[in-house]
PDB file of C-alpha atoms in Angstrom:
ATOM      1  CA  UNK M 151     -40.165  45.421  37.760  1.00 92.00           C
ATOM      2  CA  UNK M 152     -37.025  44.311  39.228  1.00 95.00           C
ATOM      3  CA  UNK M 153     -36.012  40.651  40.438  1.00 97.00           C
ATOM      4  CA  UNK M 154     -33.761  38.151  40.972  1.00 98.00           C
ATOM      5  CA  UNK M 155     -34.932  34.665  40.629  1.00 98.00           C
ATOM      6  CA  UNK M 156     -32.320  31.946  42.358  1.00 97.00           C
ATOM      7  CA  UNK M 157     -31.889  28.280  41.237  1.00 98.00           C
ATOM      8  CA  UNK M 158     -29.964  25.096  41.983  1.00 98.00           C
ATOM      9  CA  UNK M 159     -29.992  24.788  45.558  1.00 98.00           C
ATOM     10  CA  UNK M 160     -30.039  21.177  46.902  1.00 98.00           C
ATOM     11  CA  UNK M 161     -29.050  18.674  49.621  1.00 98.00           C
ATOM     12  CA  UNK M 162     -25.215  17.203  49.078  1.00 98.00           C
ATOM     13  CA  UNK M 163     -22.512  15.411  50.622  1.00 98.00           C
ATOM     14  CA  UNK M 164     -19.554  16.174  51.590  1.00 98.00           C
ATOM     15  CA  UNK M 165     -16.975  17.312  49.010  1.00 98.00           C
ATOM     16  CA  UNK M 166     -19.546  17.452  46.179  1.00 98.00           C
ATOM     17  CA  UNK M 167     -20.674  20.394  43.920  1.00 98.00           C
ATOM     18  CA  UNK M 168     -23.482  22.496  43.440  1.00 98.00           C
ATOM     19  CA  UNK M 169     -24.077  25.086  40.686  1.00 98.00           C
ATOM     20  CA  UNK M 170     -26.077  28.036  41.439  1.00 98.00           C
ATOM     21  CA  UNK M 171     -28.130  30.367  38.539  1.00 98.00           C
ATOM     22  CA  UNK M 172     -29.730  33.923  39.355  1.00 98.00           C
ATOM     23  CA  UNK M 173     -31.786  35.105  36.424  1.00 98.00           C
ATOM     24  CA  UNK M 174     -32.643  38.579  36.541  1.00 98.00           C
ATOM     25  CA  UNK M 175     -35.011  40.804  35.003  1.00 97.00           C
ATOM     26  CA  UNK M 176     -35.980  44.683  34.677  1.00 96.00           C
ATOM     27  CA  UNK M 177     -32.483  46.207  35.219  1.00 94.00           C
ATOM     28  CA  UNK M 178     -29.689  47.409  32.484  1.00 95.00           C
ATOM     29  CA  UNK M 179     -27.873  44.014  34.443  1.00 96.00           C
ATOM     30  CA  UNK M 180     -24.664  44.428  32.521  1.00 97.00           C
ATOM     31  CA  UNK M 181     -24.133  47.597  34.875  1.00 97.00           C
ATOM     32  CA  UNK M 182     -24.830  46.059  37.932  1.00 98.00           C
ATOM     33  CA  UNK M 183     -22.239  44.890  40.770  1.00 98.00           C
ATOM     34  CA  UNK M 184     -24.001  41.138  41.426  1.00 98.00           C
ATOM     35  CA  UNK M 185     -23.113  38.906  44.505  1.00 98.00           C
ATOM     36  CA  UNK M 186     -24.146  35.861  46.624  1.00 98.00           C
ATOM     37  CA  UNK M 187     -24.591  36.224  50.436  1.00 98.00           C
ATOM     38  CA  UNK M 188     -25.713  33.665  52.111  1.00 98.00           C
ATOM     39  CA  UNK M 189     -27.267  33.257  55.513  1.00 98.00           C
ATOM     40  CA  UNK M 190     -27.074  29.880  58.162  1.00 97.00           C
ATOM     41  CA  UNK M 191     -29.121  29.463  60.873  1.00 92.00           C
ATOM     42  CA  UNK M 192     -28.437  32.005  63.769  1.00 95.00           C
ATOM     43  CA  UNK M 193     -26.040  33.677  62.049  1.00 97.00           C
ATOM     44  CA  UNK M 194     -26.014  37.149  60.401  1.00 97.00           C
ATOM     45  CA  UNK M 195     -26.052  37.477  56.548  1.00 98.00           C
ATOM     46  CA  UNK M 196     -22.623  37.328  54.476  1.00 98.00           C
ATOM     47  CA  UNK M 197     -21.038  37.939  51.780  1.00 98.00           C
ATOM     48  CA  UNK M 198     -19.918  34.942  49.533  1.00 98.00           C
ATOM     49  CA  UNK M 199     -18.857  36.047  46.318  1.00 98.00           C
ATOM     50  CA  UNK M 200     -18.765  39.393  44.243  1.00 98.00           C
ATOM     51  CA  UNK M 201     -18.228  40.459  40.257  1.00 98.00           C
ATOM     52  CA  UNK M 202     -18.666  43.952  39.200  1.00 97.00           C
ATOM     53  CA  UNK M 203     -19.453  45.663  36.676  1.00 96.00           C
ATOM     54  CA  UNK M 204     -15.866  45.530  35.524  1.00 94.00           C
ATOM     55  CA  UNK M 205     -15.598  41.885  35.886  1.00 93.00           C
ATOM     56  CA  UNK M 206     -13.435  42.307  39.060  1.00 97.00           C
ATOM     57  CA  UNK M 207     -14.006  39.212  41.509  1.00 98.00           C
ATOM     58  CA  UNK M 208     -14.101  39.173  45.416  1.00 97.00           C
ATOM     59  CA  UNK M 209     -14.060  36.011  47.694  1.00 98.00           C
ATOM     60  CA  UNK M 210     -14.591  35.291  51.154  1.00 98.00           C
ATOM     61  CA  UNK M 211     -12.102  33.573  52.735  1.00 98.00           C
ATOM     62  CA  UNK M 212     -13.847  30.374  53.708  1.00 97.00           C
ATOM     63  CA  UNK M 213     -14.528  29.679  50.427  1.00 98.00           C
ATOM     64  CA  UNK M 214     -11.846  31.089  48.267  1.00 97.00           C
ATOM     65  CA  UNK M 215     -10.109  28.517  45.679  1.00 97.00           C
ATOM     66  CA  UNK M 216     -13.845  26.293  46.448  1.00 98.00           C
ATOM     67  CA  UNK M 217     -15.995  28.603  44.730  1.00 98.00           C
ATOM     68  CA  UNK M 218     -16.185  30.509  41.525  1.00 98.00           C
ATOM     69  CA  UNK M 219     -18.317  33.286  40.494  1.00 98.00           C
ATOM     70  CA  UNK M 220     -19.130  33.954  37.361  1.00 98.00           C
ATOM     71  CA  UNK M 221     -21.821  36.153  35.089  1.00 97.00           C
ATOM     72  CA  UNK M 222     -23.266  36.086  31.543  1.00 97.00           C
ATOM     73  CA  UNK M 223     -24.537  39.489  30.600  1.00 97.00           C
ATOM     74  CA  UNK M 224     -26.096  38.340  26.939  1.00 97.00           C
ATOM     75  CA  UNK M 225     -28.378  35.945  29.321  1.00 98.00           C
ATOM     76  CA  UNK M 226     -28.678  38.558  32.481  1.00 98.00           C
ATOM     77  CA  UNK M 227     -27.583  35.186  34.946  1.00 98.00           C
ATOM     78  CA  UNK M 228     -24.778  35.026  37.271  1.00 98.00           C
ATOM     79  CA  UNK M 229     -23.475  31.508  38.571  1.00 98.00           C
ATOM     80  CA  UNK M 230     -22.089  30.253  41.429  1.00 98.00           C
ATOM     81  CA  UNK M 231     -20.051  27.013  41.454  1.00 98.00           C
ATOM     82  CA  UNK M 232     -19.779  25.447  44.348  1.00 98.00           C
ATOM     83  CA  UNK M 233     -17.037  22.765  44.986  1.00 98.00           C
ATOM     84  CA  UNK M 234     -15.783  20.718  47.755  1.00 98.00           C
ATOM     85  CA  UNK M 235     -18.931  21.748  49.830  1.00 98.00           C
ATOM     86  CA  UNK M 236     -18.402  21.334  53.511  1.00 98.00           C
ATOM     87  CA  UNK M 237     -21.294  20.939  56.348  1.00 97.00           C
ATOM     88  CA  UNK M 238     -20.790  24.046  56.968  1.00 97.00           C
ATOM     89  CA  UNK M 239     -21.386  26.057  53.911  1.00 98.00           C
ATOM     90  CA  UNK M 240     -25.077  24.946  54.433  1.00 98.00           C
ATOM     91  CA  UNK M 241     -27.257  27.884  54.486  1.00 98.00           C
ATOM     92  CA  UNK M 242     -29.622  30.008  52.555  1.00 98.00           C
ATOM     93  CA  UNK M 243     -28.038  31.871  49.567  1.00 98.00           C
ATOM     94  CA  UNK M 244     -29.148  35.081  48.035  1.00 98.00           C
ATOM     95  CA  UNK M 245     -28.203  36.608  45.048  1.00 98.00           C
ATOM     96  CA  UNK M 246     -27.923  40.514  45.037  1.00 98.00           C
ATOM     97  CA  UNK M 247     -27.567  43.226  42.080  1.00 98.00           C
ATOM     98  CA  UNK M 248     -26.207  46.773  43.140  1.00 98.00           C
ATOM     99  CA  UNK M 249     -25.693  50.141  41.361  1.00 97.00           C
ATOM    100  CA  UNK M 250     -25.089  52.683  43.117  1.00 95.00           C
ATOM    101  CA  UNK M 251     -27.952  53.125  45.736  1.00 95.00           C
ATOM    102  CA  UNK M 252     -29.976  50.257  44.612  1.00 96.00           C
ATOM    103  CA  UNK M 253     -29.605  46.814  45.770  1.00 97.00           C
ATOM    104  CA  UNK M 254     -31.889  44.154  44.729  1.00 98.00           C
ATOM    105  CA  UNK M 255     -32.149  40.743  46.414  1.00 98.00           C
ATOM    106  CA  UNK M 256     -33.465  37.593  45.466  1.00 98.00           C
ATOM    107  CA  UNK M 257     -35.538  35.086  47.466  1.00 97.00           C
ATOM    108  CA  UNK M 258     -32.848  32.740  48.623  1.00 97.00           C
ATOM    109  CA  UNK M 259     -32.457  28.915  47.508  1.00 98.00           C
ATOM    110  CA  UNK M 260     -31.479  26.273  50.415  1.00 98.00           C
ATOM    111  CA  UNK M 261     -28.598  24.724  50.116  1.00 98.00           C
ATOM    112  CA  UNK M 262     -27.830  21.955  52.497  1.00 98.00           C
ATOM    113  CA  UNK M 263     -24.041  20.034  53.045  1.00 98.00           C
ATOM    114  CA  UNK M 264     -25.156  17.048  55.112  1.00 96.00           C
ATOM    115  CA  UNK M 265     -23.499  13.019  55.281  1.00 92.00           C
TER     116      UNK M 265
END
């Protein structure tokens, strides 16, 4: 069976870090597109952070040059570092795997940027 299990979420201040893990299991994960989206109060769902297959990386704007994503195909993880967090980068994260017509979501982990 498919799944994404998320780790590392936590309460901060800000400007400090947070590293994210999403272990997966059931899926040839070395083939798979994998992401973080994340999703604040009231707000719609969005995209954070994206490596393919090929190792290509995307950003979102607000937090491009903050974050880094990364992935470890030997260990089926990807990571999401997370520096100079700002109050509002609080928000539920979600880790996602995609191949083709299959996208597989994890259950979110809380992260919080609060003073």
């Amino acid at each position: 069976q498919a799944q994404l299990v998320e780790s590392g979420g936590d309460s901060v201040q800000p400007g400090g870090s947070l590293r994210l893990s999403c272990a997966a299991s059931g899926i040839s994960f070395s083939f798979y597109a994998l992401a973080w989206y994340r999703q604040a109060p009231g707000k719609e769902r969005e995209l954070v952070a994206r490596v393919r297959a090929n190792h290509r990386l995307d950003y979102s704007d607000s937090v491009q040059g903050r974050f880094t994503i990364s992935r470890d195909n030997a260990k089926k993880e990807v990571y999401l570092q997370m520096n100079n967090l700002k109050p509002e980068d609080t928000a539920v994260y979600y880790c996602n795997a995609v191949l083709e017509t299959r996208s597989i979501w994890g259950q979110g982990t809380q992260v919080t940027v609060t003073s």
